[in-house]
mmCIF file of C-alpha atoms in Angstrom:
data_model
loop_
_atom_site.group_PDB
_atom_site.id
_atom_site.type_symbol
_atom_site.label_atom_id
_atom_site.label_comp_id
_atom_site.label_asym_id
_atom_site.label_seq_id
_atom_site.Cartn_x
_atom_site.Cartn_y
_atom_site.Cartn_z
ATOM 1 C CA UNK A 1 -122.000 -68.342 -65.658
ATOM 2 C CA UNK A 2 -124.419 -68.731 -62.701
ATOM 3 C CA UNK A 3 -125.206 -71.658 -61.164
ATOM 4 C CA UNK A 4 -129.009 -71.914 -62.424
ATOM 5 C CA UNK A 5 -127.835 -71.449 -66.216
ATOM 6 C CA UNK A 6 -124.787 -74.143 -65.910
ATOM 7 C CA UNK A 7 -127.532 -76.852 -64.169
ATOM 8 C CA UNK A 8 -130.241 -75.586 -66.882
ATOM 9 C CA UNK A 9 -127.523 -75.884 -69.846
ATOM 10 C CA UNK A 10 -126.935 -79.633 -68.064
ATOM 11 C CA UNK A 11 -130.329 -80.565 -68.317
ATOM 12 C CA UNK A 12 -130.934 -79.715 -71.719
ATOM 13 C CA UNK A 13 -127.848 -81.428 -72.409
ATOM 14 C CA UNK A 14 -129.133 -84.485 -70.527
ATOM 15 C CA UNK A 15 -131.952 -85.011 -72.172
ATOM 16 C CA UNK A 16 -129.980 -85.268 -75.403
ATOM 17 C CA UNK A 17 -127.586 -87.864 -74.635
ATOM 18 C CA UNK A 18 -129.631 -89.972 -72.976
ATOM 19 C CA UNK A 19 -131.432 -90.716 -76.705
ATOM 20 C CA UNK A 20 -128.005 -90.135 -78.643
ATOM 21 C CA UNK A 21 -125.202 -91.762 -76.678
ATOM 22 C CA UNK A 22 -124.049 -95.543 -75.967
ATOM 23 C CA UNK A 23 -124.933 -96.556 -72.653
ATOM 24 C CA UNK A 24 -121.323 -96.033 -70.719
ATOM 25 C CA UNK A 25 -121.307 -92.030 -71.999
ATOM 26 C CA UNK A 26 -124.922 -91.946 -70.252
ATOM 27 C CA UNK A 27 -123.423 -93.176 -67.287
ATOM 28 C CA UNK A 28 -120.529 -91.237 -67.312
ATOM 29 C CA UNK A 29 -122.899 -88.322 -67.669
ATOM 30 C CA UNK A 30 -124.904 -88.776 -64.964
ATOM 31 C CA UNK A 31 -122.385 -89.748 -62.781
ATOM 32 C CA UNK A 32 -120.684 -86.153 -63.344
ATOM 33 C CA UNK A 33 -124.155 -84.793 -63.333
ATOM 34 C CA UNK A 34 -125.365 -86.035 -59.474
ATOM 35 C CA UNK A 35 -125.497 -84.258 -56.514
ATOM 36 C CA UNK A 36 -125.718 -87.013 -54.609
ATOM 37 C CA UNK A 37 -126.105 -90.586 -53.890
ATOM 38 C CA UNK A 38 -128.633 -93.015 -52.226
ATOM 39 C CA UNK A 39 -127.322 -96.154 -51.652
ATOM 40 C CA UNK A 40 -128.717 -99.534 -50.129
ATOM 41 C CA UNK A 41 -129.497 -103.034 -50.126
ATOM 42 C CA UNK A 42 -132.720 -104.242 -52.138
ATOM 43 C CA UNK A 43 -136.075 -104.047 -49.630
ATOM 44 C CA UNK A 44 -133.813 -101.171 -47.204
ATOM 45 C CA UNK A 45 -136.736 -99.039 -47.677
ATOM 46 C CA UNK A 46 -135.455 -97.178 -50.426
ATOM 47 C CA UNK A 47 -139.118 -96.924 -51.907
ATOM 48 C CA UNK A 48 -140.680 -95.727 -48.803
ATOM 49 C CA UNK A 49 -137.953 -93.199 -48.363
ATOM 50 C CA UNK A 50 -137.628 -92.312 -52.302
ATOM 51 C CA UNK A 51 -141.560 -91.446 -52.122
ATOM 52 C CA UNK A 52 -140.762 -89.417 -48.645
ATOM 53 C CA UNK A 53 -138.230 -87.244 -50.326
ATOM 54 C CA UNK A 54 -139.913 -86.872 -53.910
ATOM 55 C CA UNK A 55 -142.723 -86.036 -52.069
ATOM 56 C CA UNK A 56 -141.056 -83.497 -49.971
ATOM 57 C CA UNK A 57 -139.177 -81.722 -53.475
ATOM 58 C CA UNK A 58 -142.387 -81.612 -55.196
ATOM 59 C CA UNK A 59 -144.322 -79.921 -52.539
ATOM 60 C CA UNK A 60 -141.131 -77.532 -51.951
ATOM 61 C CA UNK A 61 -139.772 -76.680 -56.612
ATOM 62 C CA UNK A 62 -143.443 -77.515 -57.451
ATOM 63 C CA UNK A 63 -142.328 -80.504 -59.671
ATOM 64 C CA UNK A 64 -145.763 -82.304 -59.702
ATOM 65 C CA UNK A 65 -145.194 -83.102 -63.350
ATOM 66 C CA UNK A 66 -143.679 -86.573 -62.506
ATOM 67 C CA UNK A 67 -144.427 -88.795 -59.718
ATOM 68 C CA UNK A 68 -142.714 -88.735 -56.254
ATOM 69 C CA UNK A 69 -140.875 -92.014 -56.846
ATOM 70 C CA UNK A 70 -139.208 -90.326 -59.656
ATOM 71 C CA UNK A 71 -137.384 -88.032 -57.726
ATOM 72 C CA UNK A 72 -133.904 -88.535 -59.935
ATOM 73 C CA UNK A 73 -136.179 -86.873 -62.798
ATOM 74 C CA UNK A 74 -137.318 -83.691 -61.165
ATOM 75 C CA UNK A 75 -133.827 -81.771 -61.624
ATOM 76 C CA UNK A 76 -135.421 -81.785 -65.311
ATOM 77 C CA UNK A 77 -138.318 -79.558 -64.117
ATOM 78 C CA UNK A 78 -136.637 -77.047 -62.111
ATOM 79 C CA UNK A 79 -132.782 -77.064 -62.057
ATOM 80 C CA UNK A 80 -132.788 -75.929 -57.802
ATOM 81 C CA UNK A 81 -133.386 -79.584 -57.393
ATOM 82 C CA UNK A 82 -130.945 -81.922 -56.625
ATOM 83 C CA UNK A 83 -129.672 -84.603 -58.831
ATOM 84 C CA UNK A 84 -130.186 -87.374 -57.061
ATOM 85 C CA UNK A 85 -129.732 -91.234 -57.612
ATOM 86 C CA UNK A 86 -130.872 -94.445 -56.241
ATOM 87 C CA UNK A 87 -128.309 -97.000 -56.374
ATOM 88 C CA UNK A 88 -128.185 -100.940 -55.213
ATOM 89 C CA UNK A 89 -124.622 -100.430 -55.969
ATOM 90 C CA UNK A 90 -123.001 -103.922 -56.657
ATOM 91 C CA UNK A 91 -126.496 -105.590 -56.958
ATOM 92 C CA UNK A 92 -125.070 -108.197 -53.507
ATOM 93 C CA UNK A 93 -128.226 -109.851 -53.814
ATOM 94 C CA UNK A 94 -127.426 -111.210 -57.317
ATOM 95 C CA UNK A 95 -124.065 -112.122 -55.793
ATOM 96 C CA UNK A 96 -121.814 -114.984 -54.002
ATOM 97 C CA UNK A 97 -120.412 -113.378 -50.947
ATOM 98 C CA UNK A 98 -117.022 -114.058 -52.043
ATOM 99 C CA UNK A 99 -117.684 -111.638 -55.073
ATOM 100 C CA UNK A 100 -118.986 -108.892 -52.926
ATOM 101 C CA UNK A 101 -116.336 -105.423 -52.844
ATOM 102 C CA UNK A 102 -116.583 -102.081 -52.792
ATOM 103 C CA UNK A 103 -115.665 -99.871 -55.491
ATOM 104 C CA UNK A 104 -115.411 -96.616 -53.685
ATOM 105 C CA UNK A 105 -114.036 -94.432 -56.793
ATOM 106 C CA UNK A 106 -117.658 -93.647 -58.191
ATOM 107 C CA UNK A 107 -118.618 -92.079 -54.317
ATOM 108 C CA UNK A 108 -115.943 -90.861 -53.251
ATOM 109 C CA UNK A 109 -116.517 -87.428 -54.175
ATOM 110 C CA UNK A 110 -120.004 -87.514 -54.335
ATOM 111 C CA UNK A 111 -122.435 -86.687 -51.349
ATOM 112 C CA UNK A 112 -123.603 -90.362 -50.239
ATOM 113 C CA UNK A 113 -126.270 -91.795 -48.170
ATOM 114 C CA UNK A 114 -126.462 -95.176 -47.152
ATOM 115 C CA UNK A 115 -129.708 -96.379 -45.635
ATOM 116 C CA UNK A 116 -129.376 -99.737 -43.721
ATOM 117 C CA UNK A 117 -132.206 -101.684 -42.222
ATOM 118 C CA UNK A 118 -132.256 -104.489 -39.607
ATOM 119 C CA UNK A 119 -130.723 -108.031 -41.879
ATOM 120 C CA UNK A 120 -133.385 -109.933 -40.454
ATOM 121 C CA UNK A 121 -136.242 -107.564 -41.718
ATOM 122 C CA UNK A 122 -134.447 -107.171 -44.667
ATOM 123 C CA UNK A 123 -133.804 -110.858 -45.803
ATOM 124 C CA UNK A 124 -137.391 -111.705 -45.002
ATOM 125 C CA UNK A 125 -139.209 -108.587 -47.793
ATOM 126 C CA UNK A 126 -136.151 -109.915 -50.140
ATOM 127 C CA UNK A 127 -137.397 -113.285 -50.234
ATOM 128 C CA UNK A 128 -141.175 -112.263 -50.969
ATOM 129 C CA UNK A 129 -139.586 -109.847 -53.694
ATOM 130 C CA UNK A 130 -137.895 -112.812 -55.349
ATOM 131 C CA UNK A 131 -141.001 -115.246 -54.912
ATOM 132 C CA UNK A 132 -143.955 -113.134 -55.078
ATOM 133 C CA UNK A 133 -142.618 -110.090 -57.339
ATOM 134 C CA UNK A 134 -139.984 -111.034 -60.067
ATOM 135 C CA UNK A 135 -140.149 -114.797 -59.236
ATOM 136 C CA UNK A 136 -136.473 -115.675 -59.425
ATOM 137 C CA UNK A 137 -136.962 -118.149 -56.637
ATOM 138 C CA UNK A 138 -139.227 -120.764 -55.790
ATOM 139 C CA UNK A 139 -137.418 -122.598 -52.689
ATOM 140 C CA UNK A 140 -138.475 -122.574 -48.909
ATOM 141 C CA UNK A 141 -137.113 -119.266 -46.677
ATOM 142 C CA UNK A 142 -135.115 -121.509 -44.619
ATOM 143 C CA UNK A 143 -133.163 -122.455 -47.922
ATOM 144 C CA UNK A 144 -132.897 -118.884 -49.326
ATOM 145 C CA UNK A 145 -131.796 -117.042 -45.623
ATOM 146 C CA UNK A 146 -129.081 -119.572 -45.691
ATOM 147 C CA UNK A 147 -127.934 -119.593 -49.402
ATOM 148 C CA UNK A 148 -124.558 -118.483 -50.052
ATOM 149 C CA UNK A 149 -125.649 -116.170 -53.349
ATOM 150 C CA UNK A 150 -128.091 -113.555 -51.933
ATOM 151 C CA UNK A 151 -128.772 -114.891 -48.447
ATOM 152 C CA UNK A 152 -127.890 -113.597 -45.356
ATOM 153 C CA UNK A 153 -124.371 -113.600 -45.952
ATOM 154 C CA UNK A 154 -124.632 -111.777 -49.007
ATOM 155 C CA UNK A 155 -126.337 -108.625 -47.088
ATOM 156 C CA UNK A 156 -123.925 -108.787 -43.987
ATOM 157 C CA UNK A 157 -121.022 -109.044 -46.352
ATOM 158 C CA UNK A 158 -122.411 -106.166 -48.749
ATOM 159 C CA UNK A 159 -123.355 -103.904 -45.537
ATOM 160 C CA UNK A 160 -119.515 -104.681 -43.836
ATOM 161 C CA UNK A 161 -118.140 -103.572 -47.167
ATOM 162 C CA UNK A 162 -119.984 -100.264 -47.148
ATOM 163 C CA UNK A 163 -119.105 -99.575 -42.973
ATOM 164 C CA UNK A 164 -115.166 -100.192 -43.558
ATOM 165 C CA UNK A 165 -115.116 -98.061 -46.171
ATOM 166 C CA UNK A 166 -117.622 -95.017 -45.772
ATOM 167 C CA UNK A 167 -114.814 -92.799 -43.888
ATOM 168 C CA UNK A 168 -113.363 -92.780 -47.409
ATOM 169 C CA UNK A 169 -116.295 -90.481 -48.936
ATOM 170 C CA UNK A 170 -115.870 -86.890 -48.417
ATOM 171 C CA UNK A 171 -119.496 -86.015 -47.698
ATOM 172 C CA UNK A 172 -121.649 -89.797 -46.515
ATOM 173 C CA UNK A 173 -124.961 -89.507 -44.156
ATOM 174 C CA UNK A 174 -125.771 -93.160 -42.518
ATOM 175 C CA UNK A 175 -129.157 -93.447 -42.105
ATOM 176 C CA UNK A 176 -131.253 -96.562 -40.522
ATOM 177 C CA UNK A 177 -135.264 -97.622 -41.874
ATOM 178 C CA UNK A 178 -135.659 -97.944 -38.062
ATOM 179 C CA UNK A 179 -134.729 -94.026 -37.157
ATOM 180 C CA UNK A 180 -136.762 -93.473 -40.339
ATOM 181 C CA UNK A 181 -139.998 -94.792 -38.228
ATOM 182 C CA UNK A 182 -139.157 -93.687 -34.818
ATOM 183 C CA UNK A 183 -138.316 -90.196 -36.148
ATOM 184 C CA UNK A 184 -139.637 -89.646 -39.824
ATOM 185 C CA UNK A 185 -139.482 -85.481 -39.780
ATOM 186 C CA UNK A 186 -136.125 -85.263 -38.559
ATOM 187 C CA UNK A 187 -134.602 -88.047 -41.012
ATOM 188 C CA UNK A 188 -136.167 -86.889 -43.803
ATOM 189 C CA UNK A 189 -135.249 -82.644 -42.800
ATOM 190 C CA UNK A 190 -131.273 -84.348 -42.086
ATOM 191 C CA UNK A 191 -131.601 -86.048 -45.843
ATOM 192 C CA UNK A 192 -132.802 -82.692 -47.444
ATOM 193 C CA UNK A 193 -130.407 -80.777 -46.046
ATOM 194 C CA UNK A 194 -127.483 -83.747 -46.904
ATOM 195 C CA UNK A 195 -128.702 -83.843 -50.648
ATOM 196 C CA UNK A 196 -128.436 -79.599 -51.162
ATOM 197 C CA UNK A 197 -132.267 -79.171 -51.077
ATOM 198 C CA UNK A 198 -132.197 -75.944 -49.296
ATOM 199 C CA UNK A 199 -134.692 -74.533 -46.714
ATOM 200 C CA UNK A 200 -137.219 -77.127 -47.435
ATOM 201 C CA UNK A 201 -140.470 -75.703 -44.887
ATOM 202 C CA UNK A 202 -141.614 -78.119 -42.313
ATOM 203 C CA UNK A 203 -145.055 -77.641 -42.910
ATOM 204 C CA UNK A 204 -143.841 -79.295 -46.509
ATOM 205 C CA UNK A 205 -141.521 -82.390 -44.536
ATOM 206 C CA UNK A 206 -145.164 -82.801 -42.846
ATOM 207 C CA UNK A 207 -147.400 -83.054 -45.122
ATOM 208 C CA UNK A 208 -144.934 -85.456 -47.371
ATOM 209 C CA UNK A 209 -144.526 -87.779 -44.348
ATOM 210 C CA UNK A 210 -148.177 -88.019 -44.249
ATOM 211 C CA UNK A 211 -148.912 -88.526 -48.411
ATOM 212 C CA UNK A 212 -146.183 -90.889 -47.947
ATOM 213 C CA UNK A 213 -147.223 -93.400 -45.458
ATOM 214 C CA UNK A 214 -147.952 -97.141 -45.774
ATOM 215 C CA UNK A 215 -151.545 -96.988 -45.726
ATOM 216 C CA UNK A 216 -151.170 -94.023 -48.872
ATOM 217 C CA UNK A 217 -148.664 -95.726 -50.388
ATOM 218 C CA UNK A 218 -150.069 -99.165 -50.938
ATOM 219 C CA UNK A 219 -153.728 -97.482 -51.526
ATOM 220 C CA UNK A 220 -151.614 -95.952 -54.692
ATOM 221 C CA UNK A 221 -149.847 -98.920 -55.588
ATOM 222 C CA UNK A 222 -153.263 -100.931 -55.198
ATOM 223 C CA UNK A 223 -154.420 -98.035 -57.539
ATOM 224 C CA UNK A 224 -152.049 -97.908 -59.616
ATOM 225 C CA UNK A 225 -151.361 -94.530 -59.633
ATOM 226 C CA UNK A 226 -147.734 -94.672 -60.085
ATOM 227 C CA UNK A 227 -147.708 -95.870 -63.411
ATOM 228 C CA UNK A 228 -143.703 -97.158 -62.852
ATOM 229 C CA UNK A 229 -142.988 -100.981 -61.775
ATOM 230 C CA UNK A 230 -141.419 -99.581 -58.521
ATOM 231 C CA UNK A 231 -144.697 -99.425 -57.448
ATOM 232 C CA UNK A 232 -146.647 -102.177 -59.021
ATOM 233 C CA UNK A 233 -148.060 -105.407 -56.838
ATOM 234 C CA UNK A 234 -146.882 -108.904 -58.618
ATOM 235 C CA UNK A 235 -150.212 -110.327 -57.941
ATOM 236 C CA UNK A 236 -153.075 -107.650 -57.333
ATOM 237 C CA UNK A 237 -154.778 -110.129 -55.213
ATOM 238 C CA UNK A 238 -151.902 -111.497 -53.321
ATOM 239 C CA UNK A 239 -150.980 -108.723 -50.166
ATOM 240 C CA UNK A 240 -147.260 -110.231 -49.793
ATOM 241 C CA UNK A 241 -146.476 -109.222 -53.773
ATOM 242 C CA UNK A 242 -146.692 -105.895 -53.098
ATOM 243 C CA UNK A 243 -143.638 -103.295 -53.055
ATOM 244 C CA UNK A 244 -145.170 -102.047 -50.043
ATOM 245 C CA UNK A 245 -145.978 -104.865 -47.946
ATOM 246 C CA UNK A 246 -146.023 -103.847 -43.917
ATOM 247 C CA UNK A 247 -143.006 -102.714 -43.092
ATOM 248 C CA UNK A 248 -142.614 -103.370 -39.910
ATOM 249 C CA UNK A 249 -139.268 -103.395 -37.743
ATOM 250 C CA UNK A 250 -139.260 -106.795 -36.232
ATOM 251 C CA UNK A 251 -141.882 -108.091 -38.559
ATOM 252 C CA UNK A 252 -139.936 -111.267 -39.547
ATOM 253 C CA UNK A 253 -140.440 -112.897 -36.646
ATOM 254 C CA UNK A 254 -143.971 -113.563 -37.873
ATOM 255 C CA UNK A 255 -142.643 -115.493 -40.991
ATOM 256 C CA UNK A 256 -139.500 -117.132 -39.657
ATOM 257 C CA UNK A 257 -139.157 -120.729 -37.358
ATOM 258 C CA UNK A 258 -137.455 -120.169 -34.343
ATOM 259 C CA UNK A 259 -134.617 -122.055 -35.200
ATOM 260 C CA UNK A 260 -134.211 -119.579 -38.482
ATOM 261 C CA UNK A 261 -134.446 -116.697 -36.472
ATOM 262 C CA UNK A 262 -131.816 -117.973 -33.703
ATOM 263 C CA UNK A 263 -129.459 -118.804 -36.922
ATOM 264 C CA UNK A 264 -130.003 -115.080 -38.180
ATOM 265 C CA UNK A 265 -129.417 -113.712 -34.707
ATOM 266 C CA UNK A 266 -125.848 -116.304 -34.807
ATOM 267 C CA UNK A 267 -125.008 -115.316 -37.738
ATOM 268 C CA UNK A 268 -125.455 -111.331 -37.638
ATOM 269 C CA UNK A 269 -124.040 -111.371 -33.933
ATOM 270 C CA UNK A 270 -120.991 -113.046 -35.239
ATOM 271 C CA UNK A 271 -120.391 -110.795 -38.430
ATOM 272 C CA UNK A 272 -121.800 -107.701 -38.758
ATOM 273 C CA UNK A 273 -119.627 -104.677 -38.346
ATOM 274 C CA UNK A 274 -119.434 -103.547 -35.079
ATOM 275 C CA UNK A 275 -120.828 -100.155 -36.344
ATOM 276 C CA UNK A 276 -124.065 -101.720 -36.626
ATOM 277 C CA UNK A 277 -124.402 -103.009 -33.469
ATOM 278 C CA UNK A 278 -127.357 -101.753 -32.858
ATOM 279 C CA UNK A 279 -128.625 -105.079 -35.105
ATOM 280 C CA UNK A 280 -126.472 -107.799 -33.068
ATOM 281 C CA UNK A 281 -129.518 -108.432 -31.198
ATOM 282 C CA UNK A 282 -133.197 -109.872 -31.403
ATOM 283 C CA UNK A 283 -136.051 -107.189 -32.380
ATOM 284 C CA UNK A 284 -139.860 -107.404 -30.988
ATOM 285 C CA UNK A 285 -142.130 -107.347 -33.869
ATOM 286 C CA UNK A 286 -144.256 -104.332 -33.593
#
């Protein structure tokens, strides 16, 4: 059978579990069914680079029908297009850093990419997502970058877990938020190619790098034109509830005390994975 009828058999399939079947057969289901894997931290840039690639796929298959952030839904519209999903994995944030592992059996087979950002930048958006956006925290930042269940220590422990084991996944693609912003076209052309896309036309990477930028992106959200709560401010009037907030690298030095940034730099410079050592030092905002 060719390729096109198996993945349009699949999605007709798909769209009949996911009404009919308990919740583990839908996971099974769509764990057989991906192409690949996006996998991060919370506030990695995942949206930003969701949007980027959506963006990209619709412009390229045509699939205009849903939204760019819901790229894992366009296989639906036109089975050339990859199966993708967007995974926080073992949820760290949620977690004590003792608890945090890494079950490498669901990716081990399975095209991966990780996207890592700076900690620092990181653990600064996650705090304003907890406070300002699903309000599961109301304490100071020097409290919450220090807390032993989704502080820093959760995010260095979940990112080590993720570099000592990568070399175990036949197909992976590291990519960094920061190489995202010094070199958008080339990331995103490297992550279309990873995922199976096929000869996705620059002219297309272009113009999705443009309809996905900040200033687009939180006009939309402001809008709200993506009617999904991936993209929906906490508090329309309050700029620091928003998904899309400023994004940029070195940006928590604005927010943080000195003495919270020098225990960030401490911390990172004494435990992050070598293979990231590109974050064992102290970023200029800008």
């Amino acid at each position: 059978m060719p390729a096109n009828s198996i993945r349009s058999l699949h999605r007709s399939f798909g769209k009949s579990i996911g009404r009919l079947a308990p919740e583990w057969v839908v996971d099974r289901y769509r764990h057989w069914t991906t192409d690949a894997y996006v996998v991060s931290f919370p506030k990695s840039g995942r949206t930003w680079f969701r949007t980027m690639l959506g963006t990209a796929l619709q412009l390229q298959f045509g699939t205009r029908a849903v939204d760019p952030t819901s790229v894992h839904l366009m296989w639906m519209l036109d089975p050339n297009v990859p199966r993708l999903l967007f995974t926080h994995d073992v949820n760290a944030h949620l977690n004590h850093v003792d608890a945090i592992g890494w079950d490498g059996q669901r990716y081990r087979n399975k095209k991966t990419i990780l996207l890592v950002r700076d900690p620092r930048d990181t653990i600064v958006s996650l705090y304003y997502e907890m406070t300002k956006r699903v309000r599961a925290y109301d304490g100071p930042i020097d409290a919450f970058i220090r807390q032993e269940a989704g502080g820093i220590a959760s995010l260095v422990a979940f990112l080590n877990s993720w570099m000592r084991n990568l070399h175990q996944i036949r197909e992976s693609l590291l990519l960094t938020y920061e190489d995202l912003h010094a070199q958008p076209h080339a990331a995103v052309r490297a992550a279309l190619a990873f995922v199976g896309a096929g000869e996705v036309s620059e002219d297309n990477i272009a113009e999705a790098i443009r309809l996905s930028s900040f200033e687009a992106m939180r006009r939309m959200e402001r809008a709200g034109e993506v009617g999904h709560v991936r993209l929906r401010p906490g508090d329309v009037a309050d700029p620091q509830s928003y998904k899309v907030r400023s994004g940029r690298i070195g940006g928590y030095r604005e927010v943080l005390s000195p003495r919270d940034c020098a225990f960030l730099d401490d911390y990172i410079a004494r435990h992050l994975n070598p293979r990231l050592a590109r974050y064992k030092h102290a970023v200029t905002a800008g």
